[in-house]
XYZ file of C-alpha atoms in Angstrom:
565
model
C 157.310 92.433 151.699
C 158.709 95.554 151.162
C 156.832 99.034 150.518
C 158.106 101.203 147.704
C 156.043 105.012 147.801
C 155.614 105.266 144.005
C 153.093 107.135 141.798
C 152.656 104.030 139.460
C 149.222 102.775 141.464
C 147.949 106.609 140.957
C 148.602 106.509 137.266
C 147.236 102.910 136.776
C 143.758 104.731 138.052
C 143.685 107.810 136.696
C 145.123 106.862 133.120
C 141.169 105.963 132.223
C 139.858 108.435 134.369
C 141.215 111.284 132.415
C 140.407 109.685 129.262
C 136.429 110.258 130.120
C 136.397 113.714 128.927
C 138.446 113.143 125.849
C 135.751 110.293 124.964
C 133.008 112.551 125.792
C 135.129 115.647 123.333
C 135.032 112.808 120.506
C 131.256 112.258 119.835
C 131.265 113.579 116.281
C 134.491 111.535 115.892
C 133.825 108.024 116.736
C 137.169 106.450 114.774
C 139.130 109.182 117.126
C 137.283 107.787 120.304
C 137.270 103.922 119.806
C 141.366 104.622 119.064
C 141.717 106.854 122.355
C 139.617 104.071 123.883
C 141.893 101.540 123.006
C 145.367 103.249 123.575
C 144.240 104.045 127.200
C 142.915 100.799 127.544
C 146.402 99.295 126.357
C 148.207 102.386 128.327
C 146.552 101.105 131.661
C 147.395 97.109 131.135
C 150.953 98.181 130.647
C 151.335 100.402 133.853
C 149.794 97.698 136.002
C 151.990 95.087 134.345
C 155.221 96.991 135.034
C 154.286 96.182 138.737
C 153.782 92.536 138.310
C 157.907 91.396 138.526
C 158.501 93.679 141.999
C 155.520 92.961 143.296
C 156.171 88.806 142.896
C 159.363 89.298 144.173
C 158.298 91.351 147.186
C 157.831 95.031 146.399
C 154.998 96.543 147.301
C 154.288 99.817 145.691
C 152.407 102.258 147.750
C 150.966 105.858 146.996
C 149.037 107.929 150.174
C 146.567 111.035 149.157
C 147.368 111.717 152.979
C 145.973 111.542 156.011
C 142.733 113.331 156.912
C 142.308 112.502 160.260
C 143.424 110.557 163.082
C 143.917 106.903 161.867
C 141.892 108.119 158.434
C 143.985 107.707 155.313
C 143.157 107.585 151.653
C 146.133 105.111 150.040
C 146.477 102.773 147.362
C 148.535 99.911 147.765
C 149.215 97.433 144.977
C 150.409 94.020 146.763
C 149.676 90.276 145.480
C 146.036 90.462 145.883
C 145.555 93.711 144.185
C 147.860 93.157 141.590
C 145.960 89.740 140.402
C 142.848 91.894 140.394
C 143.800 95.198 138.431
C 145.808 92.812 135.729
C 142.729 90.819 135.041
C 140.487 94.170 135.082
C 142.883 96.198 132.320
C 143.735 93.342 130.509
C 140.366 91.749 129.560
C 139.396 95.734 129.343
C 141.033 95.765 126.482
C 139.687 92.491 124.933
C 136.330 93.828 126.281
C 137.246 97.421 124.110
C 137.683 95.689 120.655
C 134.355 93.867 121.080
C 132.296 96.743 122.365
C 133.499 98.458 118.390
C 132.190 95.387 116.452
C 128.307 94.671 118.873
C 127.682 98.664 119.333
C 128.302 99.044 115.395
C 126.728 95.889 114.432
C 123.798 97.011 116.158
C 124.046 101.073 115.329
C 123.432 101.213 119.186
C 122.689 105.249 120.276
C 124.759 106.603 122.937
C 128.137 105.028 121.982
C 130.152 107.832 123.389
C 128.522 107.640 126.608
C 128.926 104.013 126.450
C 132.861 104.425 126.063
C 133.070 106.702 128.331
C 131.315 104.973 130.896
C 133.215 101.873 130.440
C 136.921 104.095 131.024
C 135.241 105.260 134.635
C 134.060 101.730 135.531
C 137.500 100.461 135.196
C 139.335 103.583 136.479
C 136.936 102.959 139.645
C 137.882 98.812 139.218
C 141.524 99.402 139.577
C 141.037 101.612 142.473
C 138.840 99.236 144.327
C 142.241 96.723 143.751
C 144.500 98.902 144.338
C 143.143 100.576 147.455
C 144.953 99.512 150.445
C 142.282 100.248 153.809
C 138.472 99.525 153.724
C 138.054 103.078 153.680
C 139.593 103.915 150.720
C 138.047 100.300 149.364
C 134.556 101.532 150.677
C 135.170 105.315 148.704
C 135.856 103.090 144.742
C 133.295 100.746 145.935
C 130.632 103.280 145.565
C 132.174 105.106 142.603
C 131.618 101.612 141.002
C 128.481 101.772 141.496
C 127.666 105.066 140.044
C 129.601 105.003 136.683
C 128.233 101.547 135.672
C 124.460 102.500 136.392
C 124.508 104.119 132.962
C 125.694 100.983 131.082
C 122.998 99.048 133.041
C 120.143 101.474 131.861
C 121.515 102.371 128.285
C 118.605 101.104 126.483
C 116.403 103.769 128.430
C 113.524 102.003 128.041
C 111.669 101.409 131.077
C 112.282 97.775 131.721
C 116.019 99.422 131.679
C 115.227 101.699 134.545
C 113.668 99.208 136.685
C 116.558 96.947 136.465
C 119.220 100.060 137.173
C 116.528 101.387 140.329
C 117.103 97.464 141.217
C 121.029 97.377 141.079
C 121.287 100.908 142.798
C 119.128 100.280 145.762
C 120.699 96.614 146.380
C 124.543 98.169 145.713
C 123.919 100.902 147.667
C 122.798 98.624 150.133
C 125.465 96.583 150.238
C 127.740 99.876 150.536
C 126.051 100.925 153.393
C 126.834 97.909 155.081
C 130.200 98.385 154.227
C 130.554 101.566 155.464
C 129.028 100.427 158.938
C 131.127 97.442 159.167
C 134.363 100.017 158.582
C 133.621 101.911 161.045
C 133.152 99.019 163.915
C 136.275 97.719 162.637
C 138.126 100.846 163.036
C 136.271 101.585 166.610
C 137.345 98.218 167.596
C 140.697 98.645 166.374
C 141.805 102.131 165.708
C 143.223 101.143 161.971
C 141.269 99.496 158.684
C 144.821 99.323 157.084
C 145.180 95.731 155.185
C 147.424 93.653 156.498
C 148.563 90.344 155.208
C 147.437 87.321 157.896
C 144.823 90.231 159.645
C 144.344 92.767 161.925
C 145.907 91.920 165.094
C 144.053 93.896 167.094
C 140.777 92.066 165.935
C 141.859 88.689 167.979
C 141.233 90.520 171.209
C 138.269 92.261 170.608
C 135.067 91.987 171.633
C 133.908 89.033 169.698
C 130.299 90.155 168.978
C 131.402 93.126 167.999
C 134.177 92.025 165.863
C 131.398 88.963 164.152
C 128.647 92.081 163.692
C 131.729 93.928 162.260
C 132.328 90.926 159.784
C 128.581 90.380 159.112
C 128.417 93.770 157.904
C 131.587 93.410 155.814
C 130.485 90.472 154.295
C 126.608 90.999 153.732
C 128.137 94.537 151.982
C 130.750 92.768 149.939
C 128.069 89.892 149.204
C 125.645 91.870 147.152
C 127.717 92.533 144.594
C 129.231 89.070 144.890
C 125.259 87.990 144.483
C 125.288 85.494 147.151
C 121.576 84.733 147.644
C 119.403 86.320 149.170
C 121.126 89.425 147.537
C 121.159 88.051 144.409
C 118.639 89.079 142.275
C 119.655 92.498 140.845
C 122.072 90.592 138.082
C 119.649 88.346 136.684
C 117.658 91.572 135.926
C 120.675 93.696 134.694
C 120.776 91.640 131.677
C 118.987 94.034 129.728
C 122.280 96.037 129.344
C 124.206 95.586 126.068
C 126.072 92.382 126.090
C 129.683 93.518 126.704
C 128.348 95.120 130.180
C 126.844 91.865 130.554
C 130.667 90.729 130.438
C 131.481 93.946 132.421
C 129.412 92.971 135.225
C 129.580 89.286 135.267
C 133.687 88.559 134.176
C 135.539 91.700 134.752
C 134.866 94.505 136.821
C 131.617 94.239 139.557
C 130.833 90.589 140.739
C 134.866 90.532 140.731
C 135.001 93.726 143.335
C 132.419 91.793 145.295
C 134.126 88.652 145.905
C 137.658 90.653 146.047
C 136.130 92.584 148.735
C 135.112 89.309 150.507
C 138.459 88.478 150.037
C 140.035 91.664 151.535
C 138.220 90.844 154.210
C 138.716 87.327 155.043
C 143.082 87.635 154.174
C 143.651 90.676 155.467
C 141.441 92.476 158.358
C 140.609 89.702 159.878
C 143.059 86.800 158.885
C 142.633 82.729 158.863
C 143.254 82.660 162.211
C 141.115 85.207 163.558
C 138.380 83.676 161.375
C 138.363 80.128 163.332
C 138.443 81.953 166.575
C 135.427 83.758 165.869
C 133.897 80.864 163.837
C 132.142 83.326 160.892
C 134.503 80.933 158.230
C 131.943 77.740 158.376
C 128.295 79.985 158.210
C 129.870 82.169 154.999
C 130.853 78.874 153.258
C 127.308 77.209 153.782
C 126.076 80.174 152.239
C 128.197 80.112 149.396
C 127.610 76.099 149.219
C 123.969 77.233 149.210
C 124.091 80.125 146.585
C 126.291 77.942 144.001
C 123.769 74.620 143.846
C 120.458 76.697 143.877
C 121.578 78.993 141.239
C 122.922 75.857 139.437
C 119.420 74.512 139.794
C 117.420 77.871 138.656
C 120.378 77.969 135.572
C 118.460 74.881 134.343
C 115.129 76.705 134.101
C 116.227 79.585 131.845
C 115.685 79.425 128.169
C 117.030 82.919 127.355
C 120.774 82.402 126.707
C 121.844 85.581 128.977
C 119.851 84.946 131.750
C 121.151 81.373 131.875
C 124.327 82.883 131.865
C 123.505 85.338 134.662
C 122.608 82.328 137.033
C 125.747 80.328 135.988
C 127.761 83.605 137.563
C 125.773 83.560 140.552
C 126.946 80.103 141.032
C 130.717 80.536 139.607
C 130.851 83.557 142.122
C 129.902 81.269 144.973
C 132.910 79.578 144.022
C 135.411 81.951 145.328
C 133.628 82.682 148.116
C 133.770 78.958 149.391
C 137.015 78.923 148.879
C 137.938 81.791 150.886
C 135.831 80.463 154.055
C 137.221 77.085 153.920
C 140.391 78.831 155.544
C 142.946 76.243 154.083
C 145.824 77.117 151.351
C 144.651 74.816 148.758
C 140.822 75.936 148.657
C 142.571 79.683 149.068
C 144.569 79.156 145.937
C 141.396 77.396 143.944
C 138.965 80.376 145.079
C 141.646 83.061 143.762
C 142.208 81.030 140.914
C 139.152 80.729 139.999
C 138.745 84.791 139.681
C 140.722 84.675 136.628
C 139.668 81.528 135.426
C 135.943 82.233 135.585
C 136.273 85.810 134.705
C 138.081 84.229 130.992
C 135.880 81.763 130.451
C 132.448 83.553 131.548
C 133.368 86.483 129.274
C 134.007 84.474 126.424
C 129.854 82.699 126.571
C 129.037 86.244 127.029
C 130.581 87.083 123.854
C 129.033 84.081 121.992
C 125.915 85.458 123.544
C 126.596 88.547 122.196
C 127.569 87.904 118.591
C 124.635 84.976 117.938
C 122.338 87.981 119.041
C 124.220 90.597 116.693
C 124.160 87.416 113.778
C 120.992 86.031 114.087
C 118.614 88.146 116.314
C 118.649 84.881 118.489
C 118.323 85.168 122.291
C 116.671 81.616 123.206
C 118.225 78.493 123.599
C 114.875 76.830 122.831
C 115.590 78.841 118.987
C 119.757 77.257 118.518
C 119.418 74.084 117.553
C 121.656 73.759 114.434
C 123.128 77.247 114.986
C 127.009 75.800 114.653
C 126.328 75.746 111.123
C 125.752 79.690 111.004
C 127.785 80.009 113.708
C 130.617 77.349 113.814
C 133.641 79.966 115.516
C 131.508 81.077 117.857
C 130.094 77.738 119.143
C 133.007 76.286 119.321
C 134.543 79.186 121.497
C 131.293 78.571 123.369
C 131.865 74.447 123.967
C 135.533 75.559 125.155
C 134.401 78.121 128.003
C 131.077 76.028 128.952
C 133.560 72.757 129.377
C 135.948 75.082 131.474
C 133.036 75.904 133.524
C 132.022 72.455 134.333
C 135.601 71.459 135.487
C 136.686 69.538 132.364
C 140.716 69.127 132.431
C 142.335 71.198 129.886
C 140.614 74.335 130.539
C 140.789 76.967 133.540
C 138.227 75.933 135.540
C 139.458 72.552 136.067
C 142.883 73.598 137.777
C 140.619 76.151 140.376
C 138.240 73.698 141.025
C 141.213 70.767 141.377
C 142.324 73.274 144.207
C 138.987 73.650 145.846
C 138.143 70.056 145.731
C 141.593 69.098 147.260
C 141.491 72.066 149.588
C 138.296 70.882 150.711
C 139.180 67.263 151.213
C 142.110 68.262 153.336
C 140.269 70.442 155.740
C 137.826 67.808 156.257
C 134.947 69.189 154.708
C 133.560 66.360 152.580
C 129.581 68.274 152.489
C 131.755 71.383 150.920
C 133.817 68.673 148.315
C 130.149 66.938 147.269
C 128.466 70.658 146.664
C 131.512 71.479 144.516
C 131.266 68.203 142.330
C 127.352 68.128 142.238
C 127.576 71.475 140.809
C 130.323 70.772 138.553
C 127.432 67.674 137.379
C 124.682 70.757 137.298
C 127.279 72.962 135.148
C 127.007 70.182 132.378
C 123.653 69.303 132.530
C 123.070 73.566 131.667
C 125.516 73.695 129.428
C 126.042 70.634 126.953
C 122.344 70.748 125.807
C 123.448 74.109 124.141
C 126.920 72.761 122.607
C 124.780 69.565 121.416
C 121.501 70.903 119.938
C 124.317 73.826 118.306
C 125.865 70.962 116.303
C 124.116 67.763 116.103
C 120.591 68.815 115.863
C 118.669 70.959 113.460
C 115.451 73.380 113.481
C 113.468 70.307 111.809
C 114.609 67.574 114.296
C 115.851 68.518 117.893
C 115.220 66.648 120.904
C 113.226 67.616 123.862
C 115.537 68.261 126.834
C 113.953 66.913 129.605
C 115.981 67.999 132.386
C 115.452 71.214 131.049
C 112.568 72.023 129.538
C 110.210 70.266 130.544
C 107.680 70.575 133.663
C 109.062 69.844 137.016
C 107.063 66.302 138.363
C 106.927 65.007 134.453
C 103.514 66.885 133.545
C 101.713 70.460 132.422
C 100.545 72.301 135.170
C 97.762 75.482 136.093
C 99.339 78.003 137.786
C 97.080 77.128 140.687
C 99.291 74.331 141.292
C 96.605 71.465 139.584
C 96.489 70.335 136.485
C 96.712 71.601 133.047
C 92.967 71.389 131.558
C 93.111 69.657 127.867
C 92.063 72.368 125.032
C 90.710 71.393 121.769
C 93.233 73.939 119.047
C 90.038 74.819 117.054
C 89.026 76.235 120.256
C 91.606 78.111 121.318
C 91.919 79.566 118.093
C 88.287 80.820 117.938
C 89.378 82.237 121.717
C 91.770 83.808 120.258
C 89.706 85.633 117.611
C 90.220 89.281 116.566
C 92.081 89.988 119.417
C 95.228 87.662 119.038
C 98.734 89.590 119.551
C 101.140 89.983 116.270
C 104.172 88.795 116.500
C 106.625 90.689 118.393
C 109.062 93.035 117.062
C 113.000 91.848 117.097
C 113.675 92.104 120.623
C 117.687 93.636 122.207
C 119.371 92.401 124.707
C 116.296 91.607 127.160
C 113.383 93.776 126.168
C 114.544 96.409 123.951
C 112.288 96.651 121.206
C 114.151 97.112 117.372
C 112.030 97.835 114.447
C 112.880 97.256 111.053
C 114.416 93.815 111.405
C 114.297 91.455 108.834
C 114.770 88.623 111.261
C 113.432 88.087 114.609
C 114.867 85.292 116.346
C 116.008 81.392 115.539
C 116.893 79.988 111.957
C 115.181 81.955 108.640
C 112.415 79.853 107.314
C 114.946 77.952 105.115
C 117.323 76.602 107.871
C 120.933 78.381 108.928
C 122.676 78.844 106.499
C 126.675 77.182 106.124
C 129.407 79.574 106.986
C 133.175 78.151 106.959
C 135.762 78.101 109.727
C 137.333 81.434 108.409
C 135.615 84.353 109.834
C 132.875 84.594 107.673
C 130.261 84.325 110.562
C 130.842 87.853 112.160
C 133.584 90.475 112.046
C 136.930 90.150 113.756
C 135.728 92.730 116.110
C 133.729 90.467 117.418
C 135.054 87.109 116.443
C 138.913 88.234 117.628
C 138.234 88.997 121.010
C 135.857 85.252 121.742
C 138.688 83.525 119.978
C 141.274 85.305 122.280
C 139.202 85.536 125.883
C 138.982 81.063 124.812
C 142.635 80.952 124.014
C 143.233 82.391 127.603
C 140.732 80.251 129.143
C 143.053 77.044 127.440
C 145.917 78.805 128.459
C 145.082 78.893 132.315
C 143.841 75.146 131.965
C 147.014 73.983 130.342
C 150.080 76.077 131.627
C 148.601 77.930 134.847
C 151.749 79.505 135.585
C 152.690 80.924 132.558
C 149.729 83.269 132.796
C 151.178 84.437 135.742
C 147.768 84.340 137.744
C 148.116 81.599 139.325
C 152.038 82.671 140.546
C 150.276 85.775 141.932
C 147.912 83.620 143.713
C 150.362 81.559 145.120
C 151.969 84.835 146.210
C 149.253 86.047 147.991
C 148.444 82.612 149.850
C 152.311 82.150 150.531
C 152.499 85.415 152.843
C 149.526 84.641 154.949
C 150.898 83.817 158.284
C 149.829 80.062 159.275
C 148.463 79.185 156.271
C 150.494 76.659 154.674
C 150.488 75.172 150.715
């Protein structure tokens, strides 16, 4: 590879960065701001595009800030690796941009401009996290991640809100900490944290506790946001954040810096080979084989649609991460793959999510039977991302997880290939009872779900672990008396409380009503960007390397020393 100084990886930052106080400028204007949203958003997609040809045929395009002290450099660096991030992140910003217009309207959300704004710093800090060519410099966008996407987490304000953003900043901050530490043993055991393709060299002959606490830190840091468990449980809880941050933190922008991170990590300080030296490849994949069937499990559990969603991530993140510790060039390829391919198909359920909440006030999955008939676009989108998830051929998650499988089966890890197939079995089992009560089932006549609903070990139980006690209705309704609750108000996202709703939750007393395959469910706002986030999730499945991803991820695996395809 061959470095090229250019300004290009500066610009690709900065062009969102400078848009923040433009947004802000525009609140009295919000035509004006959603169009300067959208231009930078297209703006940024275009300068990080212009460095996809050089960079697959070799060029790497490098810009320093300078050095600030011995060995201590801010850079950014856009190679293979960072290019396949920052093109997913500005792309899929702007599909992300057009559906943020139709849900915050549709909803007549406050704080839009904030919102907006927001949203241009988390993906100014995104593309510097890809771009960002030493841990250091990683570490510094890391953080800045962090703090511009606490206010989409808590944008509701309302104190379930808070809690959850507390939650995310104490566990993220946490993780950077980590980071931070594990930087600096790197850089005391090595004098550089500059990535380099196949590793650190210098790592191979340090001191090996040193160098596995140095990659323990890395990785527990990296791993929060990458919610493997036991760090986990900050994203269930930030679901109470409007929907597209929901997609902004599960598809696009902070589970992806996570596992990219991770991978960072793993490719280039300390290398393949380095890895089965020190032996830290076989505990991080457990863990990942760990994270992805448990959450798989606890996905089958949740009735709200979001939440089931926010498990499936945890899972689909775990993904990546196996296939990064398995240390062979097929599972490589099928853990980068699967960045793109999750990040397509996970954002287009979270738009489903989104617009059947926007539609129909409708958050349950226990309240959708029969909702293709309101909804036939949508759940149909929906059936096309949830079959991608469970590895069904056609669709992008299929060709990553044909990779992992095969990359697992060649390195000899058959425990690794069975956790990958029992939770491609799991992914079905959470997802087709949604596709199938959606279509073939109405509110009058849907089946129980076993599996999924009902108790674990086949019967009621107390909370004290015995029995459910029988009670007679006429009692309990006596019990209930003058003090029995009214039905709750329409509630957003998780928790938010909306008054003045006609409709709060599942199908109006006379059934869904029909709407035709033309766009008359939603607007195209909303409709356009699930249609095109499932036409890119097909595309992937069916010609991966006209996408380009998966060239770029052959790219990055094909200059790793050792590793071979």
């Amino acid at each position: 590879m061959t470095d090229v100084a250019s300004i290009r990886p500066l610009l690709a930052v900065l062009v969102s960065a400078v848009a923040i106080p433009i947004i802000l400028s525009l609140k009295g204007r919000p035509n004006v701001r959603e169009g300067v949203t959208l231009t930078v958003a297209a703006a940024k997609f275009a300068i990080v595009a212009s460095m996809v040809p050089g960079v697959l045929s070799g060029t790497v395009y490098v810009f320093s800030f300078g050095q600030f002290a011995t060995g201590i450099q801010l850079a950014l660096r856009a190679d293979p690796l960072g290019i396949l991030f920052a093109a997913l992140a500005s792309l899929l910003w702007i599909v992300t941009s057009f559906y943020s217009i139709g849900y915050m309207r549709g909803l007549d959300e406050h704080a839009q401009t904030r919102y907006f704004a927001s949203f241009a710093a988390s993906l100014a800090s995104a593309v510097g996290v890809a771009f960002s060519a030493n841990l250091l410099t990683l570490f510094v966008f890391y953080e800045l991640l962090t703090v511009s996407t606490y206010p989409l987490v808590t944008h509701d304000e309302t104190d379930e809100a808070r809690a959850a953003g507390r939650k995310y900043l104490a566990y993220t901050f946490g993780g950077g900490v980590a980071v931070l530490g594990g930087t600096v043993l790197v850089f005391f055991l090595t004098g550089t944290t500059a990535f380099t393709p196949g590793g650190i060299e210098a790592l191979a002959t340090a001191d090996p506790t040193l160098a596995r606490a140095a990659f323990a830190l890395l990785a527990a840091g990296f791993g929060v946001k990458a919610a493997l468990m036991p760090v986990h449980s900050w994203l269930p809880d930030a679901m109470v954040a409007p929907t597209p941050v929901s997609g902004l933190l599960h598809a696009v922008a902070v589970v992806k810096s996570g596992v990219f991170g991770i991978a960072r990590v793993v490719l280039d300080v300390y290398g393949t080979g380095t890895m089965e030296q020190l032996g830290v490849g076989l505990p991080l994949a457990a863990l990942a084989a760990f994270t992805l069937l448990t959450a798989s499990v606890i996905a089958l559990r949740q009735d709200n649609l979001k939440r089931r969603l926010a498990y499936s991530t945890i899972s689909q993140l775990s993904y990546i991460v196996l296939g990064l510790a398995l240390l062979e060039g097929q599972a490589l390829v099928g853990g980068l793959l699967h960045i793109p391919a999750h990040a397509f198909m996970k954002l287009t359920l979270f738009f489903c999510a989104g617009a059947i909440h926007v539609e129909t006030h409708t958050d349950d999955i226990s309240d959708m039977a029969g909702i293709g008939r309101r909804m036939p676009l949508t759940m149909a989108a929906f059936g096309v991302a949830a079959a991608g998830m469970a590895g069904i051929p056609l669709v992008a998650g299929f060709v990553s997880k044909w990779y992992l499988v095969i990359g697992a089966l060649e390195g000899g890890d058959l425990v690794f290939a069975a956790a990958l197939l029992v939770s491609g079995v799991l992914n079905i089992a959470y997802f087709w009872p949604i596709v199938y009560q959606a279509y073939f089932e109405s509110p009058e006549s849907h089946d129980e779900k076993p599996l999924v609903e009902a108790v674990l070990g086949g019967r009621s139980v107390r909370a004290d672990g015995g029995d459910a006690e029988t009670v007679d209705p006429a009692t309990e309704e006596a019990a209930a008396g003058d003090d029995e609750v009214p039905e709750p108000q329409h509630v957003d996202h998780l928790g938010k409380h909306r008054e003045n709703v006609e409709h709060h939750g599942g199908p109006p007393a006379s059934g869904w009503d029909q709407r035709n395959w033309r766009g008359a469910e939603s607007t195209w706002f909303m409709l356009g960007p699930i249609l095109t986030a499932a036409t890119l999730s097909l595309l992937l499945g069916v010609v991966p390397r006209g996408v380009v991803f998966l060239r770029i991820v052959e790219t990055v695996v094909g200059n790793l020393p050792g590793v071979v395809l």
